[in-house]
Amino acid sequence: MSPTDDQIRELVHRFATLDMTGWDDAAFDRAAAHLGWRPAASVPEWRRSDELYDTGLGTDHGSFARHGSGSEESRISVRVGEGDELFLRMRAALQRRLRKPSVMRGPGPLLRWRGPVRLLELERMSDAAYLTVRPTEPVENDEYRTAKWAEPEDGLGLLGYWQVVGRGPELEGAFFPGGYYADDWDEFEERLARTLESVVGDYGLLEKDGHFTVVVHAPGDRFVQWTTGLDWSLYIEAGKPPGHGGAWVDAMTELGWPMADSARNEPTVGHEFPVVGAEEAATAARMLVGALKSHGVDFEGLWYAPISADPDLLGIGLPTRPNGRV
């Protein structure tokens, strides 16, 4: 049973006003009283290692993870419920209370409101919405170490494939990770597929104007681009080379581009994906990368630029300016 709007507002109020100073046992005890949670009367066998509570607000069990003030694993969390509609109601309630998030990331999406002692996060995982409080300094230190020293696969798994950073005094001293460069065409295609799947699904759950276009530039004024849709769709385009001939048309047709539907004098060819899951994202990435390679361009010369939005694509594997690799 999904919580009511009144229950969501009350849950947001209680989480937003938590005093977790110290992140010690005293702080957790204060939190239990402040939240109004009571130890769970019954605990599923698979969760008996957790410290579970009944929230009284129409949600799943709330949970405490007490690991001390210096641990990024310390947290208070509750699984609020499932579905897009619930996630959107939670996001709206949090933004009414706290305004826009300090940072947004995906896959998820994850929305984070930053404070000096605690991070308040709304995250979507496996179709469910989770509300979580975590300690600011340990979490950001862990993210810094991950971004600086972890392997790309591990880093992107923790930090995400895209982020949008807000503005405000609460961001002073915050750490925001950069991305990881791809080594070759194959790695770029793999990363691009994951990025496309994430941003299409995530941005449909964010702002009403949350669609955007990204252009991938190549030397010689070659380019491809993609646009996310408010209806969870994706539209991809590729520029046509001057004087393109039959061999190029055949190569693009083989990739899946609808060349027969494209007038010869049009500067681009496009294709729409009304629904984007893992398979569609992989196909779109293959078509975009294939279009770039068909121009004979150098992979090391690629760079990308978002239009009408400002996401940092941590996982795309490219710099944001020409010759930007270091």
Short mmCIF file of C-alpha atoms in Angstrom, two decimals:
data_model
loop_
_atom_site.label_atom_id
_atom_site.label_comp_id
_atom_site.label_asym_id
_atom_site.label_seq_id
_atom_site.Cartn_x
_atom_site.Cartn_y
_atom_site.Cartn_z
CA MET A 1 0.00 0.00 0.00
CA SER A 2 1.47 3.34 -1.06
CA PRO A 3 1.75 6.15 1.51
CA THR A 4 -0.67 9.06 1.20
CA ASP A 5 0.43 12.60 0.30
CA ASP A 6 0.08 13.60 3.97
CA GLN A 7 2.26 10.67 5.03
CA ILE A 8 4.87 11.60 2.41
CA ARG A 9 4.94 15.21 3.63
CA GLU A 10 5.34 14.02 7.21
CA LEU A 11 8.13 11.61 6.26
CA VAL A 12 9.97 14.35 4.36
CA HIS A 13 9.57 16.76 7.30
CA ARG A 14 10.98 14.25 9.79
CA PHE A 15 13.97 13.34 7.60
CA ALA A 16 14.72 16.97 6.70
CA THR A 17 14.85 17.98 10.38
CA LEU A 18 16.96 15.10 11.71
CA ASP A 19 19.83 16.08 14.01
CA MET A 20 22.62 13.58 13.28
CA THR A 21 25.44 15.56 14.86
CA GLY A 22 28.16 13.07 15.80
CA TRP A 23 26.64 10.11 13.97
CA ASP A 24 27.11 8.12 17.19
CA ASP A 25 24.66 5.98 19.18
CA ALA A 26 23.23 9.08 20.84
CA ALA A 27 22.48 10.58 17.43
CA PHE A 28 20.75 7.39 16.29
CA ASP A 29 18.73 7.25 19.51
CA ARG A 30 17.65 10.86 18.98
CA ALA A 31 16.72 9.98 15.40
CA ALA A 32 14.49 7.07 16.42
CA ALA A 33 12.57 9.33 18.81
CA HIS A 34 12.38 12.18 16.29
CA LEU A 35 11.15 9.92 13.49
CA GLY A 36 8.59 8.30 15.77
CA TRP A 37 9.74 4.85 14.70
CA ARG A 38 9.28 1.77 16.88
CA PRO A 39 11.28 -1.48 16.74
CA ALA A 40 9.65 -3.79 14.23
CA ALA A 41 7.28 -6.33 15.76
CA SER A 42 8.26 -8.92 13.17
CA VAL A 43 11.35 -9.07 10.96
CA PRO A 44 11.68 -11.11 7.75
CA GLU A 45 14.30 -13.82 8.13
CA TRP A 46 16.42 -12.38 5.33
CA ARG A 47 16.60 -9.00 7.14
CA ARG A 48 17.31 -10.18 10.69
CA SER A 49 20.84 -8.76 10.53
CA ASP A 50 19.33 -5.25 10.15
CA GLU A 51 18.05 -2.88 12.83
CA LEU A 52 14.48 -2.51 11.56
CA TYR A 53 11.66 -0.20 12.61
CA ASP A 54 7.97 0.29 11.87
CA THR A 55 7.57 3.83 10.55
CA GLY A 56 3.81 4.18 11.00
CA LEU A 57 3.67 6.10 7.70
CA GLY A 58 2.60 3.50 5.16
CA THR A 59 6.13 2.57 4.07
CA ASP A 60 8.28 -0.53 4.27
CA HIS A 61 10.46 -0.99 7.36
CA GLY A 62 12.89 1.78 8.18
CA SER A 63 16.44 0.73 8.94
CA PHE A 64 19.46 1.96 10.91
CA ALA A 65 23.05 1.08 10.04
CA ARG A 66 25.26 2.14 12.96
CA HIS A 67 28.91 2.09 11.94
CA GLY A 68 30.32 5.09 13.79
CA SER A 69 30.89 8.74 12.92
CA GLY A 70 33.72 8.10 10.46
CA SER A 71 32.06 5.46 8.27
CA GLU A 72 30.41 6.09 4.94
CA GLU A 73 28.29 2.98 5.69
CA SER A 74 26.34 4.72 8.47
CA ARG A 75 22.81 5.53 7.38
CA ILE A 76 19.13 5.81 8.14
CA SER A 77 16.98 4.59 5.29
CA VAL A 78 13.44 3.65 4.36
CA ARG A 79 12.00 2.02 1.27
CA VAL A 80 9.01 4.26 0.62
CA GLY A 81 7.32 2.21 -2.11
CA GLU A 82 7.30 1.38 -5.82
CA GLY A 83 6.42 3.07 -9.10
CA ASP A 84 7.04 6.22 -11.10
CA GLU A 85 4.07 8.05 -9.58
CA LEU A 86 5.33 7.55 -6.03
CA PHE A 87 8.85 8.66 -6.94
CA LEU A 88 7.46 11.84 -8.52
CA ARG A 89 5.36 12.58 -5.41
CA MET A 90 8.42 12.11 -3.23
CA ARG A 91 10.52 14.36 -5.44
CA ALA A 92 7.85 17.07 -5.43
CA ALA A 93 7.51 16.97 -1.63
CA LEU A 94 11.27 17.19 -1.11
CA GLN A 95 11.63 20.10 -3.54
CA ARG A 96 8.78 21.99 -1.90
CA ARG A 97 10.54 21.57 1.44
CA LEU A 98 14.20 21.92 0.40
CA ARG A 99 14.10 23.43 -3.11
CA LYS A 100 16.21 21.89 -5.86
CA PRO A 101 18.74 19.15 -5.05
CA SER A 102 22.40 19.98 -4.57
CA VAL A 103 23.33 17.24 -7.03
CA MET A 104 21.52 14.71 -9.20
CA ARG A 105 23.09 11.51 -10.54
CA GLY A 106 22.19 8.38 -12.43
CA PRO A 107 21.52 5.56 -13.08
CA GLY A 108 18.71 5.92 -10.63
CA PRO A 109 18.14 8.74 -10.52
CA LEU A 110 19.63 9.83 -7.20
CA LEU A 111 18.76 13.28 -5.84
CA ARG A 112 20.96 14.62 -3.03
CA TRP A 113 20.41 17.58 -0.70
CA ARG A 114 23.70 18.43 1.01
CA GLY A 115 24.11 19.67 4.57
CA PRO A 116 27.23 20.11 6.72
CA VAL A 117 26.47 16.96 8.76
CA ARG A 118 24.12 14.89 6.65
CA LEU A 119 23.27 14.11 3.04
CA LEU A 120 19.56 13.59 2.40
CA GLU A 121 18.99 11.41 -0.66
CA LEU A 122 16.04 10.22 -2.71
CA GLU A 123 17.02 7.33 -4.94
CA ARG A 124 15.17 5.06 -7.32
CA MET A 125 16.42 1.47 -7.33
CA SER A 126 14.67 -1.44 -9.07
CA ASP A 127 11.44 0.57 -9.44
CA ALA A 128 11.39 1.49 -5.72
CA ALA A 129 11.97 4.87 -4.05
CA TYR A 130 14.34 5.04 -1.08
CA LEU A 131 14.80 7.97 1.30
CA THR A 132 18.17 7.95 3.05
CA VAL A 133 20.31 10.08 5.35
CA ARG A 134 24.10 9.58 5.32
CA PRO A 135 27.05 11.41 6.90
CA THR A 136 28.43 14.15 4.64
CA GLU A 137 32.19 14.02 5.22
CA PRO A 138 32.73 10.24 5.19
CA VAL A 139 30.58 9.77 2.06
CA GLU A 140 32.28 12.57 0.14
CA ASN A 141 35.73 11.36 1.22
CA ASP A 142 34.86 7.89 -0.05
CA GLU A 143 33.67 9.34 -3.35
CA TYR A 144 36.88 11.36 -3.67
CA ARG A 145 39.03 8.27 -3.11
CA THR A 146 36.92 6.29 -5.57
CA ALA A 147 37.12 8.95 -8.28
CA LYS A 148 40.87 9.36 -7.85
CA TRP A 149 42.09 5.79 -7.50
CA ALA A 150 39.40 3.23 -8.36
CA GLU A 151 39.18 1.41 -11.67
CA PRO A 152 36.64 3.00 -14.04
CA GLU A 153 34.16 0.15 -13.69
CA ASP A 154 34.17 0.48 -9.89
CA GLY A 155 34.12 4.26 -10.02
CA LEU A 156 31.18 4.50 -12.38
CA GLY A 157 29.34 1.87 -10.35
CA LEU A 158 29.53 4.09 -7.27
CA LEU A 159 29.48 7.59 -8.75
CA GLY A 160 27.14 7.08 -11.69
CA TYR A 161 27.22 7.80 -15.42
CA TRP A 162 25.91 11.38 -15.26
CA GLN A 163 25.49 14.18 -12.76
CA VAL A 164 24.04 17.69 -12.56
CA VAL A 165 25.45 20.00 -9.91
CA GLY A 166 23.30 22.78 -8.50
CA ARG A 167 24.26 26.12 -6.99
CA GLY A 168 24.20 27.52 -3.47
CA PRO A 169 26.25 28.05 -0.30
CA GLU A 170 25.57 24.49 0.86
CA LEU A 171 27.91 23.29 -1.92
CA GLU A 172 30.97 25.06 -0.50
CA GLY A 173 33.71 22.47 0.06
CA ALA A 174 31.72 19.70 -1.66
CA PHE A 175 33.41 17.16 -3.91
CA PHE A 176 32.00 16.37 -7.33
CA PRO A 177 33.74 13.62 -9.34
CA GLY A 178 34.90 13.92 -12.92
CA GLY A 179 34.61 11.22 -15.53
CA TYR A 180 36.77 8.44 -16.92
CA TYR A 181 38.11 8.52 -20.47
CA ALA A 182 37.41 5.56 -22.75
CA ASP A 183 40.47 3.89 -24.28
CA ASP A 184 39.06 2.92 -27.67
CA TRP A 185 35.96 2.67 -29.87
CA ASP A 186 34.70 -0.52 -28.21
CA GLU A 187 34.89 0.89 -24.70
CA PHE A 188 33.27 4.13 -25.88
CA GLU A 189 30.37 2.22 -27.45
CA GLU A 190 29.83 0.21 -24.26
CA ARG A 191 29.90 3.34 -22.09
CA LEU A 192 27.67 5.25 -24.49
CA ALA A 193 25.03 2.50 -24.37
CA ARG A 194 24.95 2.59 -20.58
CA THR A 195 24.78 6.39 -20.61
CA LEU A 196 21.90 6.45 -23.09
CA GLU A 197 19.88 3.91 -21.13
CA SER A 198 20.44 5.86 -17.92
CA VAL A 199 19.69 9.40 -19.09
CA VAL A 200 16.54 8.45 -21.02
CA GLY A 201 15.06 6.62 -18.04
CA ASP A 202 16.30 9.05 -15.39
CA TYR A 203 15.45 12.36 -17.02
CA GLY A 204 11.84 11.33 -17.50
CA LEU A 205 11.57 11.41 -13.68
CA LEU A 206 13.16 14.84 -13.22
CA GLU A 207 12.21 18.34 -14.36
CA LYS A 208 9.52 19.00 -16.97
CA ASP A 209 12.18 20.59 -19.18
CA GLY A 210 14.61 17.78 -18.49
CA HIS A 211 15.15 16.69 -22.09
CA PHE A 212 18.40 17.65 -23.78
CA THR A 213 20.66 17.08 -26.78
CA VAL A 214 24.29 15.97 -26.77
CA VAL A 215 26.52 16.42 -29.80
CA VAL A 216 29.58 14.21 -30.26
CA HIS A 217 32.03 16.10 -32.45
CA ALA A 218 34.79 14.61 -34.58
CA PRO A 219 37.60 16.24 -36.57
CA GLY A 220 36.59 17.69 -39.91
CA ASP A 221 33.18 18.95 -38.77
CA ARG A 222 31.82 15.41 -38.53
CA PHE A 223 29.26 14.76 -35.79
CA VAL A 224 26.49 12.64 -34.37
CA GLN A 225 23.95 13.68 -31.75
CA TRP A 226 21.16 12.35 -29.58
CA THR A 227 18.15 13.88 -27.84
CA THR A 228 16.22 12.51 -24.88
CA GLY A 229 12.43 12.85 -24.88
CA LEU A 230 10.00 13.70 -22.09
CA ASP A 231 8.13 10.51 -23.03
CA TRP A 232 11.22 8.33 -22.37
CA SER A 233 12.08 8.25 -26.07
CA LEU A 234 15.41 8.81 -27.82
CA TYR A 235 16.16 10.42 -31.17
CA ILE A 236 19.59 9.98 -32.76
CA GLU A 237 21.08 11.81 -35.75
CA ALA A 238 24.23 11.63 -37.83
CA GLY A 239 25.65 14.28 -40.11
CA LYS A 240 26.15 13.38 -43.75
CA PRO A 241 29.60 13.95 -45.26
CA PRO A 242 29.84 16.35 -48.23
CA GLY A 243 29.46 14.48 -51.50
CA HIS A 244 28.62 11.21 -49.75
CA GLY A 245 28.35 8.31 -52.15
CA GLY A 246 26.80 4.90 -52.40
CA ALA A 247 29.42 3.15 -50.29
CA TRP A 248 28.71 5.43 -47.33
CA VAL A 249 24.94 5.01 -47.80
CA ASP A 250 25.34 1.23 -47.86
CA ALA A 251 27.48 1.29 -44.71
CA MET A 252 24.91 3.41 -42.87
CA THR A 253 22.04 1.24 -44.06
CA GLU A 254 23.86 -1.82 -42.75
CA LEU A 255 24.11 -0.13 -39.36
CA GLY A 256 20.34 0.42 -39.29
CA TRP A 257 20.07 4.07 -40.33
CA PRO A 258 16.94 4.61 -42.51
CA MET A 259 18.78 6.00 -45.54
CA ALA A 260 15.91 5.18 -47.90
CA ASP A 261 13.69 7.61 -45.95
CA SER A 262 16.26 10.41 -45.99
CA ALA A 263 16.24 12.96 -48.81
CA ARG A 264 19.65 13.35 -50.41
CA ASN A 265 19.80 17.09 -49.73
CA GLU A 266 19.07 16.75 -46.00
CA PRO A 267 22.21 17.43 -43.89
CA THR A 268 21.47 14.64 -41.38
CA VAL A 269 19.84 11.24 -41.12
CA GLY A 270 17.85 10.35 -38.01
CA HIS A 271 16.21 7.47 -36.19
CA GLU A 272 13.80 7.40 -33.24
CA PHE A 273 13.55 4.87 -30.42
CA PRO A 274 10.07 5.25 -28.84
CA VAL A 275 11.12 3.06 -25.89
CA VAL A 276 14.66 2.66 -24.58
CA GLY A 277 15.82 -0.30 -22.56
CA ALA A 278 19.21 -1.99 -22.51
CA GLU A 279 18.75 -3.52 -25.98
CA GLU A 280 17.61 -0.28 -27.62
CA ALA A 281 20.39 1.69 -25.95
CA ALA A 282 22.98 -0.78 -27.22
CA THR A 283 21.55 -0.52 -30.74
CA ALA A 284 21.57 3.29 -30.62
CA ALA A 285 25.16 3.33 -29.39
CA ARG A 286 26.22 0.93 -32.15
CA MET A 287 24.55 3.13 -34.79
CA LEU A 288 26.12 6.34 -33.45
CA VAL A 289 29.60 4.88 -33.13
CA GLY A 290 29.31 3.22 -36.53
CA ALA A 291 28.33 6.54 -38.10
CA LEU A 292 31.39 8.22 -36.62
CA LYS A 293 33.71 5.43 -37.72
CA SER A 294 32.27 5.52 -41.24
CA HIS A 295 33.83 8.97 -41.63
CA GLY A 296 37.29 7.55 -40.93
CA VAL A 297 37.80 9.93 -37.98
CA ASP A 298 40.34 9.49 -35.20
CA PHE A 299 38.85 8.28 -31.92
CA GLU A 300 41.31 10.39 -29.91
CA GLY A 301 39.86 13.52 -31.52
CA LEU A 302 36.27 13.02 -30.32
CA TRP A 303 34.66 15.37 -27.83
CA TYR A 304 31.09 16.08 -26.66
CA ALA A 305 28.93 19.10 -25.85
CA PRO A 306 25.47 19.12 -24.21
CA ILE A 307 22.87 21.54 -25.56
CA SER A 308 20.00 23.06 -23.52
CA ALA A 309 21.12 21.36 -20.32
CA ASP A 310 24.27 20.96 -18.29
CA PRO A 311 24.79 17.31 -17.35
CA ASP A 312 28.31 16.02 -16.73
CA LEU A 313 28.41 12.69 -18.55
CA LEU A 314 30.84 10.90 -16.26
CA GLY A 315 30.61 7.64 -18.13
CA ILE A 316 30.63 8.69 -21.78
CA GLY A 317 34.42 8.50 -21.94
CA LEU A 318 35.10 11.72 -23.90
CA PRO A 319 36.42 15.21 -23.07
CA THR A 320 34.19 18.28 -23.24
CA ARG A 321 36.42 20.28 -25.59
CA PRO A 322 38.59 19.65 -28.66
CA ASN A 323 41.94 18.06 -27.83
CA GLY A 324 40.80 17.87 -24.21
CA ARG A 325 42.42 14.59 -23.27
CA VAL A 326 45.27 14.90 -20.79
#
